[in-house]
mmCIF file of C-alpha atoms in Angstrom:
data_model
loop_
_atom_site.group_PDB
_atom_site.id
_atom_site.type_symbol
_atom_site.label_atom_id
_atom_site.label_comp_id
_atom_site.label_asym_id
_atom_site.label_seq_id
_atom_site.Cartn_x
_atom_site.Cartn_y
_atom_site.Cartn_z
ATOM 1 C CA MET G 30 -21.138 130.054 335.351
ATOM 2 C CA LEU G 31 -23.797 128.843 337.812
ATOM 3 C CA GLN G 32 -23.411 125.917 340.178
ATOM 4 C CA GLN G 33 -26.245 124.391 342.312
ATOM 5 C CA ILE G 34 -25.396 123.327 345.751
ATOM 6 C CA ARG G 35 -27.604 121.455 348.014
ATOM 7 C CA PRO G 36 -27.670 122.493 351.765
ATOM 8 C CA ALA G 37 -26.968 119.706 354.236
ATOM 9 C CA ASP G 38 -30.546 119.109 355.186
ATOM 10 C CA ASP G 39 -31.739 119.099 351.514
ATOM 11 C CA SER G 40 -34.427 121.470 352.466
ATOM 12 C CA GLU G 41 -33.647 124.310 349.960
ATOM 13 C CA PHE G 42 -31.271 125.171 347.157
ATOM 14 C CA THR G 43 -29.081 128.293 346.821
ATOM 15 C CA GLN G 44 -27.423 129.792 343.590
ATOM 16 C CA VAL G 45 -23.538 130.242 343.874
ATOM 17 C CA GLU G 46 -22.355 132.637 341.015
ATOM 18 C CA ASN G 47 -18.852 132.628 339.559
ATOM 19 C CA VAL G 48 -17.546 129.470 340.948
ATOM 20 C CA ASN G 49 -14.090 128.988 339.215
ATOM 21 C CA LEU G 50 -11.215 126.881 339.838
ATOM 22 C CA LEU G 51 -8.276 128.474 341.458
ATOM 23 C CA SER G 52 -4.845 128.631 340.010
ATOM 24 C CA ASP G 53 -1.606 127.482 342.091
ATOM 25 C CA ASP G 54 -0.910 131.441 342.436
ATOM 26 C CA GLU G 55 -4.326 132.213 343.618
ATOM 27 C CA ILE G 56 -4.195 129.436 346.250
ATOM 28 C CA THR G 57 -0.872 130.912 347.441
ATOM 29 C CA GLU G 58 -2.550 134.456 347.426
ATOM 30 C CA LYS G 59 -5.502 133.242 349.675
ATOM 31 C CA ASN G 60 -3.251 131.406 352.021
ATOM 32 C CA GLU G 61 -1.023 134.583 352.362
ATOM 33 C CA ASP G 62 -4.100 136.568 352.887
ATOM 34 C CA LEU G 63 -5.242 134.187 355.721
ATOM 35 C CA GLU G 64 -1.694 134.742 357.403
ATOM 36 C CA ALA G 65 -2.096 138.566 357.102
ATOM 37 C CA LYS G 66 -5.528 138.348 358.767
ATOM 38 C CA VAL G 67 -4.235 136.331 361.660
ATOM 39 C CA ASN G 68 -1.187 138.300 361.890
ATOM 40 C CA LYS G 69 -3.218 141.559 362.503
ATOM 41 C CA LEU G 70 -5.869 139.833 364.651
ATOM 42 C CA THR G 71 -6.495 141.576 368.101
ATOM 43 C CA ILE G 72 -9.449 140.929 370.355
ATOM 44 C CA SER G 73 -9.278 144.249 372.258
ATOM 45 C CA GLY G 74 -6.899 146.796 373.607
ATOM 46 C CA TRP G 75 -6.283 144.607 376.456
ATOM 47 C CA MET G 76 -5.100 141.641 374.254
ATOM 48 C CA THR G 77 -1.693 141.229 372.704
ATOM 49 C CA ARG G 78 -1.261 138.529 370.303
ATOM 50 C CA SER G 79 1.744 136.377 371.043
ATOM 51 C CA GLN G 80 3.964 134.807 368.440
ATOM 52 C CA ASN G 81 1.790 131.616 367.893
ATOM 53 C CA ARG G 82 2.906 129.825 364.849
ATOM 54 C CA ASP G 83 5.592 129.355 362.450
ATOM 55 C CA LYS G 84 5.081 131.622 359.519
ATOM 56 C CA GLY G 85 5.213 128.854 356.884
ATOM 57 C CA ARG G 86 3.111 126.203 358.740
ATOM 58 C CA ARG G 87 -0.107 126.663 356.666
ATOM 59 C CA ARG G 88 1.610 126.975 353.401
ATOM 60 C CA LYS G 89 3.413 123.619 354.209
ATOM 61 C CA ASN G 90 -0.164 122.020 355.078
ATOM 62 C CA LEU G 91 -1.329 123.001 351.448
ATOM 63 C CA GLN G 92 1.832 121.550 349.955
ATOM 64 C CA THR G 93 1.270 118.314 351.499
ATOM 65 C CA VAL G 94 -1.957 117.970 349.347
ATOM 66 C CA ILE G 95 -0.779 119.915 346.118
ATOM 67 C CA VAL G 96 2.191 117.661 345.219
ATOM 68 C CA GLU G 97 3.893 118.353 341.964
ATOM 69 C CA GLY G 98 2.177 116.435 339.187
ATOM 70 C CA ASP G 99 -0.760 115.533 341.318
ATOM 71 C CA ARG G 100 -3.350 117.206 339.322
ATOM 72 C CA VAL G 101 -6.409 115.182 340.752
ATOM 73 C CA GLU G 102 -5.531 116.377 344.237
ATOM 74 C CA GLU G 103 -5.064 119.870 343.081
ATOM 75 C CA LEU G 104 -8.394 119.937 341.275
ATOM 76 C CA LYS G 105 -10.150 118.441 344.232
ATOM 77 C CA LEU G 106 -8.806 121.108 346.497
ATOM 78 C CA ASN G 107 -9.447 123.993 344.113
ATOM 79 C CA THR G 108 -13.121 122.838 343.680
ATOM 80 C CA ILE G 109 -13.656 122.354 347.466
ATOM 81 C CA PHE G 110 -12.137 125.953 348.211
ATOM 82 C CA SER G 111 -14.190 127.553 345.572
ATOM 83 C CA LYS G 112 -17.335 126.075 346.706
ATOM 84 C CA PHE G 113 -16.551 126.947 350.372
ATOM 85 C CA VAL G 114 -15.693 130.673 349.430
ATOM 86 C CA GLY G 115 -18.862 130.774 347.186
ATOM 87 C CA VAL G 116 -21.259 129.620 349.784
ATOM 88 C CA LYS G 117 -19.821 131.876 352.607
ATOM 89 C CA THR G 118 -19.983 134.889 350.315
ATOM 90 C CA GLU G 119 -23.426 134.297 349.681
ATOM 91 C CA ALA G 120 -24.265 133.864 353.383
ATOM 92 C CA ARG G 121 -22.447 137.129 354.181
ATOM 93 C CA ASN G 122 -24.414 138.959 351.372
ATOM 94 C CA LEU G 123 -27.781 137.508 352.625
ATOM 95 C CA GLU G 124 -26.916 138.590 356.113
ATOM 96 C CA ILE G 125 -26.184 142.210 355.113
ATOM 97 C CA ASN G 126 -29.096 142.553 352.587
ATOM 98 C CA HIS G 127 -31.736 140.509 354.340
ATOM 99 C CA PRO G 128 -31.092 140.339 357.964
ATOM 100 C CA GLU G 129 -34.511 138.894 358.527
ATOM 101 C CA MET G 130 -33.468 135.650 356.842
ATOM 102 C CA VAL G 131 -31.148 134.781 359.668
ATOM 103 C CA LYS G 132 -32.156 130.966 359.645
ATOM 104 C CA LYS G 133 -31.183 130.686 355.966
ATOM 105 C CA THR G 134 -27.920 132.595 356.631
ATOM 106 C CA ASP G 135 -27.027 130.250 359.467
ATOM 107 C CA LYS G 136 -27.871 127.202 357.370
ATOM 108 C CA LEU G 137 -25.621 128.475 354.567
ATOM 109 C CA SER G 138 -22.636 129.087 356.911
ATOM 110 C CA ALA G 139 -23.018 125.621 358.447
ATOM 111 C CA TYR G 140 -23.127 124.094 355.040
ATOM 112 C CA ALA G 141 -19.917 126.087 354.045
ATOM 113 C CA ASP G 142 -18.101 124.572 356.978
ATOM 114 C CA ASN G 143 -19.582 121.065 356.020
ATOM 115 C CA ILE G 144 -18.047 121.305 352.691
ATOM 116 C CA VAL G 145 -14.629 121.193 354.123
ATOM 117 C CA ARG G 146 -15.438 118.785 356.972
ATOM 118 C CA GLU G 147 -16.852 116.243 354.706
ATOM 119 C CA ALA G 148 -14.136 116.567 352.068
ATOM 120 C CA GLU G 149 -11.753 113.829 351.685
ATOM 121 C CA ILE G 150 -8.462 115.584 352.246
ATOM 122 C CA PRO G 151 -6.175 115.591 355.175
ATOM 123 C CA GLU G 152 -7.388 116.883 358.456
ATOM 124 C CA GLU G 153 -4.824 119.554 358.666
ATOM 125 C CA THR G 154 -5.722 120.946 355.367
ATOM 126 C CA LYS G 155 -9.145 121.231 356.388
ATOM 127 C CA GLU G 156 -8.136 123.371 359.236
ATOM 128 C CA VAL G 157 -6.787 125.941 356.831
ATOM 129 C CA TYR G 158 -10.088 126.531 355.389
ATOM 130 C CA LEU G 159 -12.100 126.593 358.708
ATOM 131 C CA ASP G 160 -9.665 129.127 360.111
ATOM 132 C CA VAL G 161 -10.950 131.517 357.621
ATOM 133 C CA ARG G 162 -14.480 131.472 359.286
ATOM 134 C CA ARG G 163 -12.839 131.904 362.773
ATOM 135 C CA VAL G 164 -10.592 134.767 361.742
ATOM 136 C CA GLU G 165 -13.465 136.707 359.965
ATOM 137 C CA GLU G 166 -15.647 136.157 362.922
ATOM 138 C CA GLY G 167 -13.085 137.771 365.293
ATOM 139 C CA HIS G 168 -12.008 134.472 366.855
ATOM 140 C CA PRO G 169 -8.463 133.288 367.024
ATOM 141 C CA VAL G 170 -7.510 130.189 365.129
ATOM 142 C CA LYS G 171 -6.758 127.030 366.670
ATOM 143 C CA GLY G 172 -3.434 126.916 368.347
ATOM 144 C CA SER G 173 -3.235 130.798 368.990
ATOM 145 C CA VAL G 174 -1.983 131.971 372.356
ATOM 146 C CA LEU G 175 -3.235 135.496 373.319
ATOM 147 C CA GLU G 176 -2.089 137.424 376.364
ATOM 148 C CA VAL G 177 -5.044 139.199 378.009
ATOM 149 C CA PHE G 178 -3.639 140.485 381.206
ATOM 150 C CA GLY G 179 0.078 141.691 382.052
ATOM 151 C CA SER G 180 2.459 142.829 384.669
ATOM 152 C CA GLY G 181 1.519 145.660 387.279
ATOM 153 C CA SER G 182 -0.364 146.217 390.419
ATOM 154 C CA MET G 183 -3.274 147.946 389.157
ATOM 155 C CA PRO G 184 -6.652 145.913 389.099
ATOM 156 C CA GLY G 185 -6.429 143.654 386.036
ATOM 157 C CA GLN G 186 -2.720 143.479 386.204
ATOM 158 C CA PHE G 187 -0.614 140.769 387.966
ATOM 159 C CA SER G 188 2.685 140.305 389.754
ATOM 160 C CA GLY G 189 2.954 136.489 390.013
ATOM 161 C CA ALA G 190 -0.314 135.059 388.506
ATOM 162 C CA ARG G 191 -0.867 131.549 390.175
ATOM 163 C CA GLY G 192 -3.897 129.261 390.614
ATOM 164 C CA ILE G 193 -6.966 129.977 388.822
ATOM 165 C CA TYR G 194 -10.694 128.948 389.297
ATOM 166 C CA ILE G 195 -13.471 129.586 386.710
ATOM 167 C CA LYS G 196 -17.085 130.003 388.191
ATOM 168 C CA LYS G 197 -20.133 128.738 386.721
ATOM 169 C CA ASN G 198 -21.127 132.301 385.616
ATOM 170 C CA GLY G 199 -17.786 132.444 383.689
ATOM 171 C CA GLN G 200 -15.728 134.871 385.949
ATOM 172 C CA TRP G 201 -12.114 134.008 386.364
ATOM 173 C CA VAL G 202 -10.761 133.805 390.232
ATOM 174 C CA ILE G 203 -6.934 134.286 389.761
ATOM 175 C CA CYS G 204 -4.322 134.434 392.615
ATOM 176 C CA ASP G 205 -2.117 137.413 392.370
ATOM 177 C CA TYR G 206 0.569 136.258 394.531
ATOM 178 C CA TYR G 207 3.299 139.045 394.931
ATOM 179 C CA ASN G 208 0.389 141.681 394.908
ATOM 180 C CA HIS G 209 -0.979 139.714 397.895
ATOM 181 C CA ARG G 210 -4.567 139.524 396.564
ATOM 182 C CA VAL G 211 -7.005 137.446 394.647
ATOM 183 C CA GLN G 212 -8.762 139.075 391.620
ATOM 184 C CA VAL G 213 -12.055 138.241 390.029
ATOM 185 C CA ILE G 214 -12.055 138.933 386.539
ATOM 186 C CA ASP G 215 -14.954 139.601 383.954
ATOM 187 C CA PRO G 216 -13.711 137.746 380.865
ATOM 188 C CA ILE G 217 -16.244 139.557 378.623
ATOM 189 C CA GLN G 218 -15.181 143.194 379.513
ATOM 190 C CA LEU G 219 -11.578 141.954 380.443
ATOM 191 C CA CYS G 220 -11.731 143.855 383.747
ATOM 192 C CA CYS G 221 -11.381 143.263 387.543
ATOM 193 C CA ASP G 222 -14.739 142.950 389.222
ATOM 194 C CA LEU G 223 -13.592 142.150 392.631
ATOM 195 C CA ILE G 224 -10.430 142.204 394.749
ATOM 196 C CA LEU G 225 -10.030 139.863 397.863
ATOM 197 C CA GLN G 226 -7.323 141.151 400.043
ATOM 198 C CA PHE G 227 -6.652 140.668 403.727
ATOM 199 C CA HIS G 228 -4.300 142.226 406.335
ATOM 200 C CA ALA G 229 -5.442 140.656 409.471
ATOM 201 C CA PHE G 230 -2.686 138.080 409.746
ATOM 202 C CA PRO G 231 0.978 138.090 411.331
ATOM 203 C CA LYS G 232 2.534 137.871 407.862
ATOM 204 C CA SER G 233 1.515 139.002 404.275
ATOM 205 C CA PHE G 234 -1.363 137.206 402.595
ATOM 206 C CA ASP G 235 0.297 135.220 399.746
ATOM 207 C CA PRO G 236 -2.250 133.327 397.862
ATOM 208 C CA TRP G 237 -1.106 130.599 395.834
ATOM 209 C CA ASN G 238 -4.297 128.764 394.720
ATOM 210 C CA VAL G 239 -8.046 129.198 395.068
ATOM 211 C CA THR G 240 -11.171 127.124 394.850
ATOM 212 C CA VAL G 241 -14.932 128.275 395.277
ATOM 213 C CA ASP G 242 -17.877 126.770 397.015
ATOM 214 C CA GLU G 243 -20.261 128.688 394.825
ATOM 215 C CA ASP G 244 -23.446 127.401 396.516
ATOM 216 C CA ASN G 245 -22.493 129.158 399.663
ATOM 217 C CA ASP G 246 -20.243 131.945 398.211
ATOM 218 C CA GLN G 247 -17.057 130.814 400.087
ATOM 219 C CA TYR G 248 -13.481 131.191 398.716
ATOM 220 C CA PHE G 249 -11.104 128.658 399.902
ATOM 221 C CA MET G 250 -7.423 130.160 399.359
ATOM 222 C CA SER G 251 -4.008 128.503 399.989
ATOM 223 C CA ASP G 252 -2.076 131.366 401.820
ATOM 224 C CA LEU G 253 1.856 130.573 401.861
ATOM 225 C CA GLY G 254 2.756 133.523 403.717
ATOM 226 C CA ASN G 255 0.842 132.200 406.932
ATOM 227 C CA GLY G 256 0.901 128.540 406.192
ATOM 228 C CA GLN G 257 -2.895 128.111 406.191
ATOM 229 C CA VAL G 258 -6.120 128.178 404.080
ATOM 230 C CA VAL G 259 -8.195 131.162 404.229
ATOM 231 C CA VAL G 260 -12.056 131.007 403.811
ATOM 232 C CA SER G 261 -13.778 134.230 402.912
ATOM 233 C CA SER G 262 -17.007 135.566 401.516
ATOM 234 C CA GLY G 263 -17.310 137.212 398.272
ATOM 235 C CA GLN G 264 -17.268 140.560 400.350
ATOM 236 C CA SER G 265 -13.782 139.795 401.767
ATOM 237 C CA LYS G 266 -15.083 138.757 405.163
ATOM 238 C CA ILE G 267 -12.932 136.078 406.659
ATOM 239 C CA LEU G 268 -14.979 133.034 407.642
ATOM 240 C CA ASN G 269 -12.452 130.653 408.798
ATOM 241 C CA CYS G 270 -8.686 129.728 408.731
ATOM 242 C CA PHE G 271 -7.172 126.349 409.091
ATOM 243 C CA GLY G 272 -4.064 124.128 408.424
ATOM 244 C CA ARG G 273 -1.421 126.028 410.743
ATOM 245 C CA LYS G 274 -1.947 123.225 413.324
ATOM 246 C CA GLU G 275 -0.742 120.607 410.946
ATOM 247 C CA GLY G 276 2.082 123.102 409.666
ATOM 248 C CA ILE G 277 0.983 122.888 406.097
ATOM 249 C CA ASP G 278 2.909 124.478 403.254
ATOM 250 C CA PRO G 279 -0.234 124.793 401.061
ATOM 251 C CA ARG G 280 -0.283 124.858 397.104
ATOM 252 C CA GLY G 281 -2.998 122.887 395.268
ATOM 253 C CA ILE G 282 -6.451 122.992 396.573
ATOM 254 C CA GLY G 283 -9.680 121.153 395.364
ATOM 255 C CA LEU G 284 -13.173 120.873 396.674
ATOM 256 C CA SER G 285 -14.910 117.551 396.058
ATOM 257 C CA PRO G 286 -18.584 116.972 395.019
ATOM 258 C CA ASP G 287 -19.360 115.765 398.402
ATOM 259 C CA GLY G 288 -17.944 118.758 400.221
ATOM 260 C CA PHE G 289 -14.469 117.901 401.424
ATOM 261 C CA ILE G 290 -11.462 120.230 400.834
ATOM 262 C CA PHE G 291 -8.173 118.533 399.661
ATOM 263 C CA ILE G 292 -4.938 120.356 400.051
ATOM 264 C CA GLY G 293 -1.479 119.725 398.364
ATOM 265 C CA ASP G 294 1.084 120.194 401.218
ATOM 266 C CA LEU G 295 4.687 120.873 399.954
ATOM 267 C CA ASN G 296 5.811 118.902 402.922
ATOM 268 C CA GLY G 297 5.028 115.853 400.919
ATOM 269 C CA TYR G 298 1.352 115.200 401.693
ATOM 270 C CA VAL G 299 -2.106 115.463 400.302
ATOM 271 C CA ARG G 300 -4.564 116.314 403.092
ATOM 272 C CA LYS G 301 -8.268 116.066 403.592
ATOM 273 C CA TYR G 302 -10.388 118.578 405.452
ATOM 274 C CA ASN G 303 -13.972 119.166 406.061
ATOM 275 C CA LYS G 304 -15.579 122.548 405.284
ATOM 276 C CA SER G 305 -15.114 123.501 408.863
ATOM 277 C CA GLY G 306 -11.393 123.106 408.808
ATOM 278 C CA GLU G 307 -11.127 119.795 410.682
ATOM 279 C CA HIS G 308 -8.239 117.546 409.466
ATOM 280 C CA ILE G 309 -9.440 114.209 408.467
ATOM 281 C CA ALA G 310 -6.688 112.388 406.928
ATOM 282 C CA ARG G 311 -3.407 112.533 404.772
ATOM 283 C CA THR G 312 -1.359 110.400 402.547
ATOM 284 C CA GLU G 313 1.240 108.198 403.653
ATOM 285 C CA GLU G 314 4.843 109.209 404.216
ATOM 286 C CA GLY G 315 6.541 109.077 400.827
ATOM 287 C CA GLN G 316 3.362 108.393 398.724
ATOM 288 C CA VAL G 317 3.781 111.905 397.076
ATOM 289 C CA SER G 318 6.727 114.150 397.026
ATOM 290 C CA GLU G 319 5.834 117.927 395.712
ATOM 291 C CA PRO G 320 2.171 118.122 395.235
ATOM 292 C CA LEU G 321 1.768 121.528 393.530
ATOM 293 C CA ASP G 322 -1.840 121.066 392.332
ATOM 294 C CA LEU G 323 -4.819 118.778 392.501
ATOM 295 C CA ILE G 324 -8.300 118.507 391.150
ATOM 296 C CA VAL G 325 -11.164 116.150 392.211
ATOM 297 C CA ASN G 326 -14.143 114.506 390.713
ATOM 298 C CA LYS G 327 -16.612 112.044 392.185
ATOM 299 C CA LYS G 328 -14.049 108.912 391.890
ATOM 300 C CA CYS G 329 -10.553 110.345 392.080
ATOM 301 C CA ILE G 330 -8.054 112.975 393.142
ATOM 302 C CA PHE G 331 -5.470 113.912 390.507
ATOM 303 C CA VAL G 332 -2.253 115.412 392.061
ATOM 304 C CA SER G 333 0.723 116.986 390.010
ATOM 305 C CA ASP G 334 3.958 115.927 391.503
ATOM 306 C CA LEU G 335 6.883 118.168 390.551
ATOM 307 C CA GLY G 336 9.341 116.056 392.175
ATOM 308 C CA ARG G 337 8.415 112.890 390.415
ATOM 309 C CA ASN G 338 7.258 114.460 387.069
ATOM 310 C CA CYS G 339 3.919 112.697 387.061
ATOM 311 C CA VAL G 340 0.229 113.156 388.042
ATOM 312 C CA HIS G 341 -0.788 110.752 390.836
ATOM 313 C CA VAL G 342 -4.433 109.343 390.754
ATOM 314 C CA LEU G 343 -5.660 108.667 394.297
ATOM 315 C CA ASN G 344 -9.134 107.516 395.558
ATOM 316 C CA HIS G 345 -10.983 109.628 398.199
ATOM 317 C CA GLN G 346 -9.485 107.365 400.755
ATOM 318 C CA MET G 347 -6.106 108.691 399.702
ATOM 319 C CA GLN G 348 -4.971 105.405 398.375
ATOM 320 C CA SER G 349 -2.798 105.372 395.185
ATOM 321 C CA ILE G 350 -4.397 103.963 392.069
ATOM 322 C CA ARG G 351 -1.846 104.856 389.238
ATOM 323 C CA ASP G 352 0.507 107.393 387.897
ATOM 324 C CA ILE G 353 -0.002 109.453 384.710
ATOM 325 C CA GLY G 354 2.504 111.202 382.501
ATOM 326 C CA LYS G 355 5.711 109.541 383.082
ATOM 327 C CA GLY G 356 7.914 110.181 380.034
ATOM 328 C CA HIS G 357 5.757 113.076 378.982
ATOM 329 C CA LEU G 358 6.188 115.592 381.681
ATOM 330 C CA GLU G 359 9.135 117.964 382.634
ATOM 331 C CA GLY G 360 7.556 119.611 385.730
ATOM 332 C CA PRO G 361 3.920 119.168 386.182
ATOM 333 C CA GLU G 362 2.197 121.964 387.879
ATOM 334 C CA GLY G 363 -1.555 123.233 387.204
ATOM 335 C CA LEU G 364 -4.377 120.733 386.417
ATOM 336 C CA CYS G 365 -7.788 121.053 384.830
ATOM 337 C CA PHE G 366 -10.376 118.519 383.622
ATOM 338 C CA ASP G 367 -11.264 118.602 379.746
ATOM 339 C CA HIS G 368 -14.707 119.619 378.721
ATOM 340 C CA GLN G 369 -15.861 115.994 378.591
ATOM 341 C CA GLN G 370 -14.501 115.352 382.073
ATOM 342 C CA ASP G 371 -12.752 112.297 380.958
ATOM 343 C CA GLY G 372 -9.255 113.653 380.426
ATOM 344 C CA ILE G 373 -6.858 116.186 382.131
ATOM 345 C CA TYR G 374 -4.812 119.189 380.803
ATOM 346 C CA VAL G 375 -1.424 119.379 382.765
ATOM 347 C CA CYS G 376 0.777 122.594 382.654
ATOM 348 C CA ASP G 377 4.272 121.166 381.927
ATOM 349 C CA TYR G 378 6.439 123.844 383.594
ATOM 350 C CA ASN G 379 9.855 122.911 382.208
ATOM 351 C CA GLY G 380 8.486 121.781 378.907
ATOM 352 C CA ASP G 381 6.831 125.013 377.997
ATOM 353 C CA ARG G 382 3.544 123.305 377.094
ATOM 354 C CA VAL G 383 0.327 122.002 378.154
ATOM 355 C CA VAL G 384 -0.190 118.125 377.847
ATOM 356 C CA HIS G 385 -3.538 116.378 377.555
ATOM 357 C CA PHE G 386 -4.096 112.797 378.828
ATOM 358 C CA ASN G 387 -7.244 110.781 379.353
ATOM 359 C CA CYS G 388 -8.184 109.766 382.793
ATOM 360 C CA ASP G 389 -6.571 106.276 382.341
ATOM 361 C CA GLY G 390 -3.246 107.815 381.662
ATOM 362 C CA GLU G 391 -3.160 107.559 377.885
ATOM 363 C CA PHE G 392 -1.157 110.583 376.328
ATOM 364 C CA LEU G 393 -3.344 112.411 373.765
ATOM 365 C CA SER G 394 -1.506 115.458 372.578
ATOM 366 C CA TYR G 395 0.796 118.515 373.480
ATOM 367 C CA LYS G 396 -0.653 121.916 373.368
ATOM 368 C CA GLY G 397 1.228 125.405 373.104
ATOM 369 C CA GLN G 398 4.531 124.143 372.207
ATOM 370 C CA GLY G 399 6.721 127.004 371.295
ATOM 371 C CA GLN G 400 4.114 129.682 372.317
ATOM 372 C CA LEU G 401 4.102 129.231 376.211
ATOM 373 C CA GLU G 402 7.030 129.697 378.538
ATOM 374 C CA TYR G 403 6.913 128.137 382.078
ATOM 375 C CA PRO G 404 3.055 127.839 382.320
ATOM 376 C CA LEU G 405 1.917 127.495 385.770
ATOM 377 C CA TYR G 406 -1.816 127.066 386.322
ATOM 378 C CA ILE G 407 -4.749 126.260 384.080
ATOM 379 C CA ALA G 408 -8.370 126.368 383.716
ATOM 380 C CA LEU G 409 -11.056 125.442 380.950
ATOM 381 C CA CYS G 410 -13.431 128.338 380.059
ATOM 382 C CA LYS G 411 -17.013 127.506 380.881
ATOM 383 C CA ASP G 412 -18.329 129.290 377.656
ATOM 384 C CA ASN G 413 -15.973 127.826 375.228
ATOM 385 C CA PRO G 414 -14.495 124.288 375.670
ATOM 386 C CA TYR G 415 -11.847 125.121 373.154
ATOM 387 C CA ARG G 416 -10.221 127.977 375.422
ATOM 388 C CA LEU G 417 -7.643 127.419 378.223
ATOM 389 C CA VAL G 418 -6.693 130.096 380.633
ATOM 390 C CA VAL G 419 -3.184 129.898 381.506
ATOM 391 C CA THR G 420 -1.037 131.809 384.082
ATOM 392 C CA GLN G 421 2.553 132.528 383.187
ATOM 393 C CA GLY G 422 4.826 134.538 385.253
ATOM 394 C CA ASP G 423 3.260 137.888 385.523
ATOM 395 C CA CYS G 424 0.659 137.429 382.976
ATOM 396 C CA VAL G 425 -2.689 135.487 382.098
ATOM 397 C CA LYS G 426 -2.935 133.929 378.555
ATOM 398 C CA LEU G 427 -5.529 132.371 376.568
ATOM 399 C CA LEU G 428 -4.659 129.054 374.637
ATOM 400 C CA TYR G 429 -7.093 128.006 371.841
ATOM 401 C CA ILE G 430 -7.255 124.379 371.414
#
């Protein structure tokens, strides 16, 4: 049996052979095969796959569509799946036998995805089929959590992974609190490129959070051990230290687009400094309680407040605008912007999850429920807007959203 399928742009046709309707048993078999592939998935020897889904979740998704006696929906699902598999198989065969026809291969692969995306079936069911592509291409499925770095004191290991900053070149800059250092990680090779460590202070260097002025190769690190902010170059040369005069207990740290440094001081303040370390302003008494993290854009400062279970939104003059997250947060800590910069992700420490809000405060979704345990800090990967790096205890994890 031959079935002619038209690509999305109508520019050419392809013949797909042996497109047959699937039986109930075959659907179940393919679904179980998908589960098996996901269960075996590993990215490299550094990555250990976490328990990341209820075993029967995807089968239940199918059952929401294949209802007993609903033969119309069953026929639709069978037909869509058959087309999807047929086109994807032809694309793979073309890639193997005719590698020079890369454009046609890409076109077929994209068309296979569109068959599912444009189908009039529930969104959750579409994810079942799209996950096949992601697994076979070596990418974890949506909702997966992978541990990429674990506990220890060697480079690439952590003891108290805390604040994280992701540079424009993709490197992860992560505070390794109990190892008294900051590690710069290559996310492709999954190895440590650089260690920032200092021994010139009265007490141990205990970095809690970090931000980077990439234009000037300057790292700003909140140092709990000495109650200060340490500024260094990428060669571990100390350029400045500030904050001890104000008696700060520094946690969150953020650099504004116009070059000011904002510090979450656990004494109950958000403080503003210039790059030279001069104290400019602070919030009023009682305006914030326990500011554990903050992120800054052109208009606002977003401050996670563990004591009040919310995220405060301030303007750059340190005036309160609104609060976000009350009723949805049980211990907010790390913050990052989403890929469109119009929403934020919040590590909900006691809720064991990440919570997504838009910048106006509207709740959007929970991420990583049942897969994270006491998440601390978070950052969005530059190369993939659907990967979040999460620090958790002595490990670093990737959450696929």
